[in-house]
């Protein structure tokens, strides 16, 4: 599992710069977008590519990876290139069910609670897909797990 990550888009990033500190993303263009002027000013002062805006109206162009952490918005999905990825959690918003409900995205991997190892085996993906689909409309908050979806 070694996706091409030329451009990463992180709407609603707030002050979270963890993508820039992640070895797997080294050399990638990371676009941070938030509605808080002070956050954007701070990020720019630290030389990060940051823009004042929101997920509904900001156009990052084509992206290889969309980070949706702690919120969900439909608009950014359209910028993910074919065979590109979404990495998300399911804190507060039911993001997993919403993305899984889109016929052009499939679950491609799960970072587990145990050791934050990415699991991509068919059995794990099948179990997680069933678990996601069986959740009530107010799904449990899976803050520790990250899920990776691939655009078909």
PDB file of C-alpha atoms in Angstrom:
ATOM      1  CA  UNK A   1       0.000   0.000   0.000  1.00  0.00           C
ATOM      2  CA  UNK A   2       2.072   2.893  -1.338  1.00  0.00           C
ATOM      3  CA  UNK A   3      -0.277   5.458  -2.878  1.00  0.00           C
ATOM      4  CA  UNK A   4       0.964   8.463  -4.826  1.00  0.00           C
ATOM      5  CA  UNK A   5       0.412  11.492  -2.609  1.00  0.00           C
ATOM      6  CA  UNK A   6       1.428  14.500  -4.683  1.00  0.00           C
ATOM      7  CA  UNK A   7      -1.289  16.737  -3.242  1.00  0.00           C
ATOM      8  CA  UNK A   8      -3.005  16.407   0.121  1.00  0.00           C
ATOM      9  CA  UNK A   9      -6.006  18.563   1.021  1.00  0.00           C
ATOM     10  CA  UNK A  10      -6.970  19.095   4.658  1.00  0.00           C
ATOM     11  CA  UNK A  11     -10.116  21.243   5.013  1.00  0.00           C
ATOM     12  CA  UNK A  12     -11.068  22.202   8.553  1.00  0.00           C
ATOM     13  CA  UNK A  13      -7.514  21.555   9.677  1.00  0.00           C
ATOM     14  CA  UNK A  14      -7.473  24.101  12.450  1.00  0.00           C
ATOM     15  CA  UNK A  15      -3.938  24.132  13.907  1.00  0.00           C
ATOM     16  CA  UNK A  16      -3.321  20.400  13.236  1.00  0.00           C
ATOM     17  CA  UNK A  17      -0.088  20.172  11.247  1.00  0.00           C
ATOM     18  CA  UNK A  18       0.418  16.441  11.785  1.00  0.00           C
ATOM     19  CA  UNK A  19       0.332  15.703   8.025  1.00  0.00           C
ATOM     20  CA  UNK A  20       3.443  17.860   7.591  1.00  0.00           C
ATOM     21  CA  UNK A  21       5.166  15.897  10.355  1.00  0.00           C
ATOM     22  CA  UNK A  22       4.246  12.472   8.928  1.00  0.00           C
ATOM     23  CA  UNK A  23       7.119  10.694   7.184  1.00  0.00           C
ATOM     24  CA  UNK A  24       4.719   9.046   4.697  1.00  0.00           C
ATOM     25  CA  UNK A  25       3.682  12.478   3.418  1.00  0.00           C
ATOM     26  CA  UNK A  26       7.206  13.885   3.061  1.00  0.00           C
ATOM     27  CA  UNK A  27       7.570  15.693  -0.243  1.00  0.00           C
ATOM     28  CA  UNK A  28       3.807  16.057  -0.709  1.00  0.00           C
ATOM     29  CA  UNK A  29       2.079  19.369  -1.219  1.00  0.00           C
ATOM     30  CA  UNK A  30      -0.235  19.781   1.780  1.00  0.00           C
ATOM     31  CA  UNK A  31      -3.035  22.337   1.539  1.00  0.00           C
ATOM     32  CA  UNK A  32      -4.475  23.468   4.877  1.00  0.00           C
ATOM     33  CA  UNK A  33      -7.820  25.297   4.839  1.00  0.00           C
ATOM     34  CA  UNK A  34      -9.737  26.703   7.776  1.00  0.00           C
ATOM     35  CA  UNK A  35     -12.271  29.434   8.549  1.00  0.00           C
ATOM     36  CA  UNK A  36     -10.276  30.861  11.453  1.00  0.00           C
ATOM     37  CA  UNK A  37      -8.115  33.813  10.376  1.00  0.00           C
ATOM     38  CA  UNK A  38      -5.758  33.470  13.353  1.00  0.00           C
ATOM     39  CA  UNK A  39      -5.156  29.791  12.574  1.00  0.00           C
ATOM     40  CA  UNK A  40      -4.336  30.582   8.934  1.00  0.00           C
ATOM     41  CA  UNK A  41      -2.051  33.434   9.933  1.00  0.00           C
ATOM     42  CA  UNK A  42      -0.174  31.138  12.336  1.00  0.00           C
ATOM     43  CA  UNK A  43       0.184  28.405   9.726  1.00  0.00           C
ATOM     44  CA  UNK A  44       1.443  30.881   7.129  1.00  0.00           C
ATOM     45  CA  UNK A  45       3.957  32.322   9.581  1.00  0.00           C
ATOM     46  CA  UNK A  46       5.301  28.790  10.009  1.00  0.00           C
ATOM     47  CA  UNK A  47       5.528  28.531   6.201  1.00  0.00           C
ATOM     48  CA  UNK A  48       2.711  26.050   5.626  1.00  0.00           C
ATOM     49  CA  UNK A  49       0.465  26.373   2.582  1.00  0.00           C
ATOM     50  CA  UNK A  50      -2.690  27.618   4.281  1.00  0.00           C
ATOM     51  CA  UNK A  51      -5.805  29.379   3.034  1.00  0.00           C
ATOM     52  CA  UNK A  52      -8.738  31.086   4.672  1.00  0.00           C
ATOM     53  CA  UNK A  53     -11.861  29.333   3.435  1.00  0.00           C
ATOM     54  CA  UNK A  54     -14.296  26.537   4.010  1.00  0.00           C
ATOM     55  CA  UNK A  55     -14.814  23.067   2.594  1.00  0.00           C
ATOM     56  CA  UNK A  56     -17.955  24.072   0.712  1.00  0.00           C
ATOM     57  CA  UNK A  57     -16.350  26.784  -1.413  1.00  0.00           C
ATOM     58  CA  UNK A  58     -12.560  26.296  -1.462  1.00  0.00           C
ATOM     59  CA  UNK A  59     -11.206  24.685  -4.639  1.00  0.00           C
ATOM     60  CA  UNK A  60      -7.837  22.976  -4.093  1.00  0.00           C
ATOM     61  CA  UNK A  61      -7.779  21.475  -7.592  1.00  0.00           C
ATOM     62  CA  UNK A  62      -7.170  17.751  -8.001  1.00  0.00           C
ATOM     63  CA  UNK A  63      -5.934  15.986  -4.864  1.00  0.00           C
ATOM     64  CA  UNK A  64      -4.530  12.512  -4.252  1.00  0.00           C
ATOM     65  CA  UNK A  65      -5.533  12.437  -0.582  1.00  0.00           C
ATOM     66  CA  UNK A  66      -8.376  14.203   1.199  1.00  0.00           C
ATOM     67  CA  UNK A  67      -8.192  14.325   4.992  1.00  0.00           C
ATOM     68  CA  UNK A  68     -11.614  14.509   6.660  1.00  0.00           C
ATOM     69  CA  UNK A  69     -10.946  14.497  10.360  1.00  0.00           C
ATOM     70  CA  UNK A  70     -13.723  15.292  12.831  1.00  0.00           C
ATOM     71  CA  UNK A  71     -16.183  16.593  10.259  1.00  0.00           C
ATOM     72  CA  UNK A  72     -17.806  15.786   6.917  1.00  0.00           C
ATOM     73  CA  UNK A  73     -18.655  17.886   3.908  1.00  0.00           C
ATOM     74  CA  UNK A  74     -19.716  16.577   0.509  1.00  0.00           C
ATOM     75  CA  UNK A  75     -17.964  19.208  -1.627  1.00  0.00           C
ATOM     76  CA  UNK A  76     -14.308  18.172  -1.155  1.00  0.00           C
ATOM     77  CA  UNK A  77     -15.030  14.640  -2.419  1.00  0.00           C
ATOM     78  CA  UNK A  78     -15.210  15.897  -5.995  1.00  0.00           C
ATOM     79  CA  UNK A  79     -11.541  16.957  -5.925  1.00  0.00           C
ATOM     80  CA  UNK A  80     -10.228  13.443  -5.229  1.00  0.00           C
ATOM     81  CA  UNK A  81      -8.646  12.024  -8.398  1.00  0.00           C
ATOM     82  CA  UNK A  82      -9.514   8.576  -9.725  1.00  0.00           C
ATOM     83  CA  UNK A  83      -7.728   6.000  -7.540  1.00  0.00           C
ATOM     84  CA  UNK A  84      -7.122   8.797  -5.019  1.00  0.00           C
ATOM     85  CA  UNK A  85      -7.879   8.427  -1.322  1.00  0.00           C
ATOM     86  CA  UNK A  86      -9.855   9.802   1.588  1.00  0.00           C
ATOM     87  CA  UNK A  87      -8.523   9.310   5.098  1.00  0.00           C
ATOM     88  CA  UNK A  88     -11.114   9.971   7.766  1.00  0.00           C
ATOM     89  CA  UNK A  89     -12.305   9.211  11.232  1.00  0.00           C
ATOM     90  CA  UNK A  90     -15.920   9.008  12.346  1.00  0.00           C
ATOM     91  CA  UNK A  91     -15.931  11.441  15.223  1.00  0.00           C
ATOM     92  CA  UNK A  92     -19.303  13.225  15.596  1.00  0.00           C
ATOM     93  CA  UNK A  93     -20.580  13.045  12.044  1.00  0.00           C
ATOM     94  CA  UNK A  94     -21.242   9.583  10.581  1.00  0.00           C
ATOM     95  CA  UNK A  95     -18.580  10.223   7.947  1.00  0.00           C
ATOM     96  CA  UNK A  96     -17.919   6.525   7.351  1.00  0.00           C
ATOM     97  CA  UNK A  97     -21.500   5.697   6.398  1.00  0.00           C
ATOM     98  CA  UNK A  98     -21.760   8.761   4.193  1.00  0.00           C
ATOM     99  CA  UNK A  99     -18.621   7.907   2.221  1.00  0.00           C
ATOM    100  CA  UNK A 100     -19.422   4.194   2.088  1.00  0.00           C
ATOM    101  CA  UNK A 101     -22.824   5.167   0.669  1.00  0.00           C
ATOM    102  CA  UNK A 102     -21.138   6.791  -2.318  1.00  0.00           C
ATOM    103  CA  UNK A 103     -20.819   4.205  -5.077  1.00  0.00           C
ATOM    104  CA  UNK A 104     -17.527   5.653  -6.346  1.00  0.00           C
ATOM    105  CA  UNK A 105     -15.618   5.053  -3.070  1.00  0.00           C
ATOM    106  CA  UNK A 106     -14.628   1.759  -1.469  1.00  0.00           C
ATOM    107  CA  UNK A 107     -13.043   0.969   1.863  1.00  0.00           C
ATOM    108  CA  UNK A 108      -9.342   0.339   1.190  1.00  0.00           C
ATOM    109  CA  UNK A 109      -7.776   0.205   4.646  1.00  0.00           C
ATOM    110  CA  UNK A 110      -8.242   0.605   8.374  1.00  0.00           C
ATOM    111  CA  UNK A 111      -5.810   1.853  10.990  1.00  0.00           C
ATOM    112  CA  UNK A 112      -6.598  -0.240  14.038  1.00  0.00           C
ATOM    113  CA  UNK A 113      -6.689   0.714  17.710  1.00  0.00           C
ATOM    114  CA  UNK A 114      -4.157  -1.916  18.724  1.00  0.00           C
ATOM    115  CA  UNK A 115      -1.013  -0.523  17.115  1.00  0.00           C
ATOM    116  CA  UNK A 116      -2.175   1.973  14.490  1.00  0.00           C
ATOM    117  CA  UNK A 117      -1.101  -0.491  11.787  1.00  0.00           C
ATOM    118  CA  UNK A 118      -2.798  -0.130   8.417  1.00  0.00           C
ATOM    119  CA  UNK A 119      -4.781  -3.263   7.635  1.00  0.00           C
ATOM    120  CA  UNK A 120      -5.782  -3.862   4.035  1.00  0.00           C
ATOM    121  CA  UNK A 121      -6.661  -7.568   4.077  1.00  0.00           C
ATOM    122  CA  UNK A 122     -10.056  -8.592   2.692  1.00  0.00           C
ATOM    123  CA  UNK A 123     -11.311 -10.084   5.954  1.00  0.00           C
ATOM    124  CA  UNK A 124     -10.685  -6.899   7.947  1.00  0.00           C
ATOM    125  CA  UNK A 125     -12.219  -4.722   5.230  1.00  0.00           C
ATOM    126  CA  UNK A 126     -15.294  -6.965   5.000  1.00  0.00           C
ATOM    127  CA  UNK A 127     -15.744  -6.931   8.800  1.00  0.00           C
ATOM    128  CA  UNK A 128     -15.325  -3.150   9.011  1.00  0.00           C
ATOM    129  CA  UNK A 129     -17.745  -2.560   6.116  1.00  0.00           C
ATOM    130  CA  UNK A 130     -20.364  -4.694   7.860  1.00  0.00           C
ATOM    131  CA  UNK A 131     -19.744  -2.897  11.164  1.00  0.00           C
ATOM    132  CA  UNK A 132     -20.057   0.530   9.541  1.00  0.00           C
ATOM    133  CA  UNK A 133     -23.263  -0.421   7.725  1.00  0.00           C
ATOM    134  CA  UNK A 134     -24.837  -1.882  10.867  1.00  0.00           C
ATOM    135  CA  UNK A 135     -24.356   1.208  13.024  1.00  0.00           C
ATOM    136  CA  UNK A 136     -27.373   3.182  14.089  1.00  0.00           C
ATOM    137  CA  UNK A 137     -27.878   6.646  12.570  1.00  0.00           C
ATOM    138  CA  UNK A 138     -25.834   8.047  15.461  1.00  0.00           C
ATOM    139  CA  UNK A 139     -22.669   5.921  15.127  1.00  0.00           C
ATOM    140  CA  UNK A 140     -20.239   5.455  17.961  1.00  0.00           C
ATOM    141  CA  UNK A 141     -17.348   7.875  17.982  1.00  0.00           C
ATOM    142  CA  UNK A 142     -14.345   6.003  16.608  1.00  0.00           C
ATOM    143  CA  UNK A 143     -11.747   8.670  17.280  1.00  0.00           C
ATOM    144  CA  UNK A 144      -8.866   6.175  17.540  1.00  0.00           C
ATOM    145  CA  UNK A 145      -9.516   4.507  14.186  1.00  0.00           C
ATOM    146  CA  UNK A 146      -8.715   6.015  10.841  1.00  0.00           C
ATOM    147  CA  UNK A 147     -10.304   4.687   7.703  1.00  0.00           C
ATOM    148  CA  UNK A 148      -8.991   4.891   4.152  1.00  0.00           C
ATOM    149  CA  UNK A 149     -11.329   4.949   1.167  1.00  0.00           C
ATOM    150  CA  UNK A 150     -10.222   4.705  -2.483  1.00  0.00           C
ATOM    151  CA  UNK A 151     -12.007   6.343  -5.380  1.00  0.00           C
ATOM    152  CA  UNK A 152     -12.842   3.747  -8.008  1.00  0.00           C
TER     153      UNK A 152
END
